């Protein structure tokens, strides 16, 4: 939860600062951010077409991998069009991550503690956003946009590996057998 919150909120909340840190003017960074954030509603709409076709565990892994790949490309990009495309695809993968992640959480806890457990996880991820936002501000100050993107990419690698390796399979199983 801690690392997925860094990946999701770290990019979305800091996008204008990341863009201006890559040399875009404030006006241009806000314009670029506008086009990039269009991926949230469009991504959710597109993802709804295949949300139930693949196990949530693997959707989390693939969406995290997508953030790793396009986050790395975003960090290396200097062309505004490439930054917008990579940013759009990161935002799309974050939209995909969020619905599959929250659905997966409801699948992995037994019925008698599900609401409490999911509520705790959700609250912990929001609390971790407070600390990661401070950390991102410090990283931005000392390592620039590339440092922040590296932090986000490493966080998404942690999500990808921890869920991919340790996350239980849930597809086709009774909730009480997971």
PDB file of C-alpha atoms in Angstrom:
ATOM      1  CA  UNK A   1       0.000   0.000   0.000  1.00  0.00           C
ATOM      2  CA  UNK A   2       2.800   2.394   0.844  1.00  0.00           C
ATOM      3  CA  UNK A   3       4.522   1.949  -2.506  1.00  0.00           C
ATOM      4  CA  UNK A   4       1.389   2.010  -4.656  1.00  0.00           C
ATOM      5  CA  UNK A   5       0.422   5.301  -3.004  1.00  0.00           C
ATOM      6  CA  UNK A   6       3.822   6.733  -3.946  1.00  0.00           C
ATOM      7  CA  UNK A   7       3.333   5.632  -7.545  1.00  0.00           C
ATOM      8  CA  UNK A   8      -0.240   6.833  -7.842  1.00  0.00           C
ATOM      9  CA  UNK A   9      -0.188  10.096  -5.886  1.00  0.00           C
ATOM     10  CA  UNK A  10       3.486  10.879  -6.423  1.00  0.00           C
ATOM     11  CA  UNK A  11       3.037  11.325 -10.138  1.00  0.00           C
ATOM     12  CA  UNK A  12      -0.445  12.828 -10.195  1.00  0.00           C
ATOM     13  CA  UNK A  13       0.018  15.296  -7.351  1.00  0.00           C
ATOM     14  CA  UNK A  14       3.447  16.462  -8.454  1.00  0.00           C
ATOM     15  CA  UNK A  15       2.909  16.463 -12.235  1.00  0.00           C
ATOM     16  CA  UNK A  16       3.070  20.248 -12.844  1.00  0.00           C
ATOM     17  CA  UNK A  17       6.214  20.506 -10.697  1.00  0.00           C
ATOM     18  CA  UNK A  18       7.792  17.540 -12.510  1.00  0.00           C
ATOM     19  CA  UNK A  19       7.049  19.120 -15.873  1.00  0.00           C
ATOM     20  CA  UNK A  20       8.407  22.511 -14.880  1.00  0.00           C
ATOM     21  CA  UNK A  21      11.456  20.750 -13.425  1.00  0.00           C
ATOM     22  CA  UNK A  22      12.034  19.298 -16.883  1.00  0.00           C
ATOM     23  CA  UNK A  23      12.178  22.806 -18.337  1.00  0.00           C
ATOM     24  CA  UNK A  24       8.546  23.566 -19.192  1.00  0.00           C
ATOM     25  CA  UNK A  25       7.249  27.006 -18.270  1.00  0.00           C
ATOM     26  CA  UNK A  26       4.502  27.167 -15.669  1.00  0.00           C
ATOM     27  CA  UNK A  27       1.918  27.862 -18.380  1.00  0.00           C
ATOM     28  CA  UNK A  28       3.131  24.991 -20.539  1.00  0.00           C
ATOM     29  CA  UNK A  29       3.405  22.592 -17.593  1.00  0.00           C
ATOM     30  CA  UNK A  30      -0.235  23.259 -16.693  1.00  0.00           C
ATOM     31  CA  UNK A  31      -1.267  22.751 -20.326  1.00  0.00           C
ATOM     32  CA  UNK A  32       0.709  19.507 -20.558  1.00  0.00           C
ATOM     33  CA  UNK A  33      -0.749  18.366 -17.224  1.00  0.00           C
ATOM     34  CA  UNK A  34      -4.255  19.010 -18.576  1.00  0.00           C
ATOM     35  CA  UNK A  35      -3.679  16.642 -21.518  1.00  0.00           C
ATOM     36  CA  UNK A  36      -1.952  14.065 -19.333  1.00  0.00           C
ATOM     37  CA  UNK A  37      -4.735  13.969 -16.734  1.00  0.00           C
ATOM     38  CA  UNK A  38      -7.332  13.269 -19.412  1.00  0.00           C
ATOM     39  CA  UNK A  39      -6.078   9.697 -19.059  1.00  0.00           C
ATOM     40  CA  UNK A  40      -7.895   9.289 -15.719  1.00  0.00           C
ATOM     41  CA  UNK A  41     -11.435   9.268 -17.128  1.00  0.00           C
ATOM     42  CA  UNK A  42     -10.411   7.819 -20.497  1.00  0.00           C
ATOM     43  CA  UNK A  43      -8.254   5.164 -18.839  1.00  0.00           C
ATOM     44  CA  UNK A  44     -11.046   4.122 -16.515  1.00  0.00           C
ATOM     45  CA  UNK A  45     -13.438   3.893 -19.449  1.00  0.00           C
ATOM     46  CA  UNK A  46     -11.013   1.782 -21.489  1.00  0.00           C
ATOM     47  CA  UNK A  47     -10.094  -0.417 -18.526  1.00  0.00           C
ATOM     48  CA  UNK A  48     -13.748  -1.172 -17.855  1.00  0.00           C
ATOM     49  CA  UNK A  49     -13.723  -3.149 -21.109  1.00  0.00           C
ATOM     50  CA  UNK A  50     -11.257  -5.735 -19.747  1.00  0.00           C
ATOM     51  CA  UNK A  51     -11.395  -5.361 -15.947  1.00  0.00           C
ATOM     52  CA  UNK A  52     -13.036  -8.740 -15.461  1.00  0.00           C
ATOM     53  CA  UNK A  53     -11.023 -10.602 -18.118  1.00  0.00           C
ATOM     54  CA  UNK A  54      -7.763 -10.888 -16.172  1.00  0.00           C
ATOM     55  CA  UNK A  55      -7.053 -11.675 -12.539  1.00  0.00           C
ATOM     56  CA  UNK A  56      -6.596  -8.513 -10.456  1.00  0.00           C
ATOM     57  CA  UNK A  57      -3.192  -9.674  -9.218  1.00  0.00           C
ATOM     58  CA  UNK A  58      -1.831  -9.652 -12.757  1.00  0.00           C
ATOM     59  CA  UNK A  59      -3.557  -6.386 -13.624  1.00  0.00           C
ATOM     60  CA  UNK A  60      -1.658  -4.819 -10.726  1.00  0.00           C
ATOM     61  CA  UNK A  61       1.612  -6.313 -11.966  1.00  0.00           C
ATOM     62  CA  UNK A  62       1.052  -5.213 -15.575  1.00  0.00           C
ATOM     63  CA  UNK A  63      -0.130  -1.701 -14.675  1.00  0.00           C
ATOM     64  CA  UNK A  64       2.891  -1.285 -12.373  1.00  0.00           C
ATOM     65  CA  UNK A  65       5.185  -2.505 -15.150  1.00  0.00           C
ATOM     66  CA  UNK A  66       3.589   0.011 -17.484  1.00  0.00           C
ATOM     67  CA  UNK A  67       4.372   2.799 -14.993  1.00  0.00           C
ATOM     68  CA  UNK A  68       7.956   1.556 -14.699  1.00  0.00           C
ATOM     69  CA  UNK A  69       8.465   1.568 -18.470  1.00  0.00           C
ATOM     70  CA  UNK A  70       6.751   4.863 -19.257  1.00  0.00           C
ATOM     71  CA  UNK A  71       8.078   6.505 -16.093  1.00  0.00           C
ATOM     72  CA  UNK A  72      11.599   5.718 -17.230  1.00  0.00           C
ATOM     73  CA  UNK A  73      10.834   7.107 -20.685  1.00  0.00           C
ATOM     74  CA  UNK A  74       9.241  10.199 -19.109  1.00  0.00           C
ATOM     75  CA  UNK A  75      12.402  10.809 -17.072  1.00  0.00           C
ATOM     76  CA  UNK A  76      14.530  10.605 -20.226  1.00  0.00           C
ATOM     77  CA  UNK A  77      12.187  12.640 -22.453  1.00  0.00           C
ATOM     78  CA  UNK A  78      13.003  16.191 -23.439  1.00  0.00           C
ATOM     79  CA  UNK A  79      10.474  16.561 -26.254  1.00  0.00           C
ATOM     80  CA  UNK A  80       7.147  17.990 -24.971  1.00  0.00           C
ATOM     81  CA  UNK A  81       5.070  15.622 -27.133  1.00  0.00           C
ATOM     82  CA  UNK A  82       6.955  12.591 -25.808  1.00  0.00           C
ATOM     83  CA  UNK A  83       6.554  13.874 -22.228  1.00  0.00           C
ATOM     84  CA  UNK A  84       2.794  14.232 -22.764  1.00  0.00           C
ATOM     85  CA  UNK A  85       2.492  10.752 -24.312  1.00  0.00           C
ATOM     86  CA  UNK A  86       4.538   9.108 -21.547  1.00  0.00           C
ATOM     87  CA  UNK A  87       2.705  11.093 -18.870  1.00  0.00           C
ATOM     88  CA  UNK A  88      -0.635  10.110 -20.381  1.00  0.00           C
ATOM     89  CA  UNK A  89       0.381   6.430 -20.343  1.00  0.00           C
ATOM     90  CA  UNK A  90       1.601   6.670 -16.732  1.00  0.00           C
ATOM     91  CA  UNK A  91      -1.710   8.242 -15.743  1.00  0.00           C
ATOM     92  CA  UNK A  92      -3.584   5.552 -17.697  1.00  0.00           C
ATOM     93  CA  UNK A  93      -1.628   2.827 -15.891  1.00  0.00           C
ATOM     94  CA  UNK A  94      -2.372   4.532 -12.553  1.00  0.00           C
ATOM     95  CA  UNK A  95      -6.102   4.500 -13.355  1.00  0.00           C
ATOM     96  CA  UNK A  96      -5.774   0.802 -14.177  1.00  0.00           C
ATOM     97  CA  UNK A  97      -3.781   0.190 -11.000  1.00  0.00           C
ATOM     98  CA  UNK A  98      -6.258   1.873  -8.698  1.00  0.00           C
ATOM     99  CA  UNK A  99      -9.356  -0.069  -9.677  1.00  0.00           C
ATOM    100  CA  UNK A 100      -7.567  -3.422  -9.809  1.00  0.00           C
ATOM    101  CA  UNK A 101      -5.737  -2.742  -6.534  1.00  0.00           C
ATOM    102  CA  UNK A 102      -8.863  -1.874  -4.578  1.00  0.00           C
ATOM    103  CA  UNK A 103     -10.755  -4.820  -6.026  1.00  0.00           C
ATOM    104  CA  UNK A 104      -7.847  -7.135  -5.164  1.00  0.00           C
ATOM    105  CA  UNK A 105      -7.830  -5.921  -1.573  1.00  0.00           C
ATOM    106  CA  UNK A 106     -11.445  -6.968  -1.131  1.00  0.00           C
ATOM    107  CA  UNK A 107     -10.625 -10.420  -2.485  1.00  0.00           C
ATOM    108  CA  UNK A 108      -7.698 -11.263  -0.215  1.00  0.00           C
ATOM    109  CA  UNK A 109      -9.275 -10.708   3.195  1.00  0.00           C
ATOM    110  CA  UNK A 110     -11.702 -13.138   4.876  1.00  0.00           C
ATOM    111  CA  UNK A 111     -15.315 -11.981   4.995  1.00  0.00           C
ATOM    112  CA  UNK A 112     -15.443 -11.474   8.769  1.00  0.00           C
ATOM    113  CA  UNK A 113     -12.633  -8.850   8.714  1.00  0.00           C
ATOM    114  CA  UNK A 114     -12.853  -7.598   5.112  1.00  0.00           C
ATOM    115  CA  UNK A 115     -14.336  -4.152   5.776  1.00  0.00           C
ATOM    116  CA  UNK A 116     -11.950  -3.440   8.647  1.00  0.00           C
ATOM    117  CA  UNK A 117      -8.912  -4.765   6.781  1.00  0.00           C
ATOM    118  CA  UNK A 118      -9.634  -2.893   3.555  1.00  0.00           C
ATOM    119  CA  UNK A 119     -10.387   0.269   5.533  1.00  0.00           C
ATOM    120  CA  UNK A 120      -7.080  -0.053   7.373  1.00  0.00           C
ATOM    121  CA  UNK A 121      -5.156  -0.592   4.125  1.00  0.00           C
ATOM    122  CA  UNK A 122      -6.892   2.331   2.454  1.00  0.00           C
ATOM    123  CA  UNK A 123      -6.239   4.597   5.436  1.00  0.00           C
ATOM    124  CA  UNK A 124      -2.615   3.496   5.650  1.00  0.00           C
ATOM    125  CA  UNK A 125      -2.049   4.300   1.983  1.00  0.00           C
ATOM    126  CA  UNK A 126      -3.495   7.804   2.486  1.00  0.00           C
ATOM    127  CA  UNK A 127      -1.376   8.328   5.594  1.00  0.00           C
ATOM    128  CA  UNK A 128       1.701   7.183   3.690  1.00  0.00           C
ATOM    129  CA  UNK A 129       0.895   9.799   1.029  1.00  0.00           C
ATOM    130  CA  UNK A 130       1.518  12.509   3.622  1.00  0.00           C
ATOM    131  CA  UNK A 131       5.033  11.238   4.269  1.00  0.00           C
ATOM    132  CA  UNK A 132       5.813  10.391   0.664  1.00  0.00           C
ATOM    133  CA  UNK A 133       4.726  13.878  -0.446  1.00  0.00           C
ATOM    134  CA  UNK A 134       7.235  15.428   1.946  1.00  0.00           C
ATOM    135  CA  UNK A 135       9.869  12.992   0.715  1.00  0.00           C
ATOM    136  CA  UNK A 136       9.073  13.777  -2.920  1.00  0.00           C
ATOM    137  CA  UNK A 137       9.435  17.490  -2.222  1.00  0.00           C
ATOM    138  CA  UNK A 138      12.888  16.876  -0.744  1.00  0.00           C
ATOM    139  CA  UNK A 139      13.889  14.607  -3.657  1.00  0.00           C
ATOM    140  CA  UNK A 140      12.650  17.214  -6.150  1.00  0.00           C
ATOM    141  CA  UNK A 141      14.734  19.892  -4.452  1.00  0.00           C
ATOM    142  CA  UNK A 142      17.965  17.867  -4.422  1.00  0.00           C
ATOM    143  CA  UNK A 143      17.662  15.420  -7.345  1.00  0.00           C
ATOM    144  CA  UNK A 144      15.195  17.146  -9.664  1.00  0.00           C
ATOM    145  CA  UNK A 145      12.398  15.608 -11.719  1.00  0.00           C
ATOM    146  CA  UNK A 146      14.502  12.606 -12.719  1.00  0.00           C
ATOM    147  CA  UNK A 147      15.103  11.784  -9.050  1.00  0.00           C
ATOM    148  CA  UNK A 148      11.378  11.913  -8.299  1.00  0.00           C
ATOM    149  CA  UNK A 149      10.554   9.754 -11.312  1.00  0.00           C
ATOM    150  CA  UNK A 150      13.256   7.275 -10.228  1.00  0.00           C
ATOM    151  CA  UNK A 151      11.637   7.151  -6.762  1.00  0.00           C
ATOM    152  CA  UNK A 152       8.212   6.524  -8.332  1.00  0.00           C
ATOM    153  CA  UNK A 153       9.615   3.877 -10.690  1.00  0.00           C
ATOM    154  CA  UNK A 154      11.355   2.050  -7.820  1.00  0.00           C
ATOM    155  CA  UNK A 155       8.142   2.194  -5.781  1.00  0.00           C
ATOM    156  CA  UNK A 156       6.169   0.657  -8.638  1.00  0.00           C
ATOM    157  CA  UNK A 157       8.822  -2.034  -9.015  1.00  0.00           C
ATOM    158  CA  UNK A 158       8.208  -2.878  -5.341  1.00  0.00           C
ATOM    159  CA  UNK A 159       4.454  -3.120  -6.006  1.00  0.00           C
ATOM    160  CA  UNK A 160       5.021  -5.255  -9.081  1.00  0.00           C
ATOM    161  CA  UNK A 161       7.404  -7.651  -7.345  1.00  0.00           C
ATOM    162  CA  UNK A 162       5.592  -7.931  -4.007  1.00  0.00           C
ATOM    163  CA  UNK A 163       2.156  -8.549  -5.528  1.00  0.00           C
ATOM    164  CA  UNK A 164       3.538 -10.686  -8.366  1.00  0.00           C
ATOM    165  CA  UNK A 165       5.581 -12.916  -6.061  1.00  0.00           C
ATOM    166  CA  UNK A 166       3.626 -12.928  -2.792  1.00  0.00           C
ATOM    167  CA  UNK A 167       0.084 -11.976  -3.797  1.00  0.00           C
ATOM    168  CA  UNK A 168      -2.294 -14.928  -3.741  1.00  0.00           C
ATOM    169  CA  UNK A 169      -4.206 -15.926  -6.852  1.00  0.00           C
ATOM    170  CA  UNK A 170      -7.903 -15.149  -6.534  1.00  0.00           C
ATOM    171  CA  UNK A 171      -9.472 -15.944  -9.894  1.00  0.00           C
ATOM    172  CA  UNK A 172     -12.112 -18.661  -9.720  1.00  0.00           C
ATOM    173  CA  UNK A 173     -11.629 -19.287  -5.990  1.00  0.00           C
ATOM    174  CA  UNK A 174     -14.191 -18.917  -3.212  1.00  0.00           C
ATOM    175  CA  UNK A 175     -13.333 -15.910  -1.067  1.00  0.00           C
ATOM    176  CA  UNK A 176     -13.000 -18.069   2.027  1.00  0.00           C
ATOM    177  CA  UNK A 177     -10.427 -20.291   0.271  1.00  0.00           C
ATOM    178  CA  UNK A 178      -8.006 -17.498  -0.666  1.00  0.00           C
TER     179      UNK A 178
END
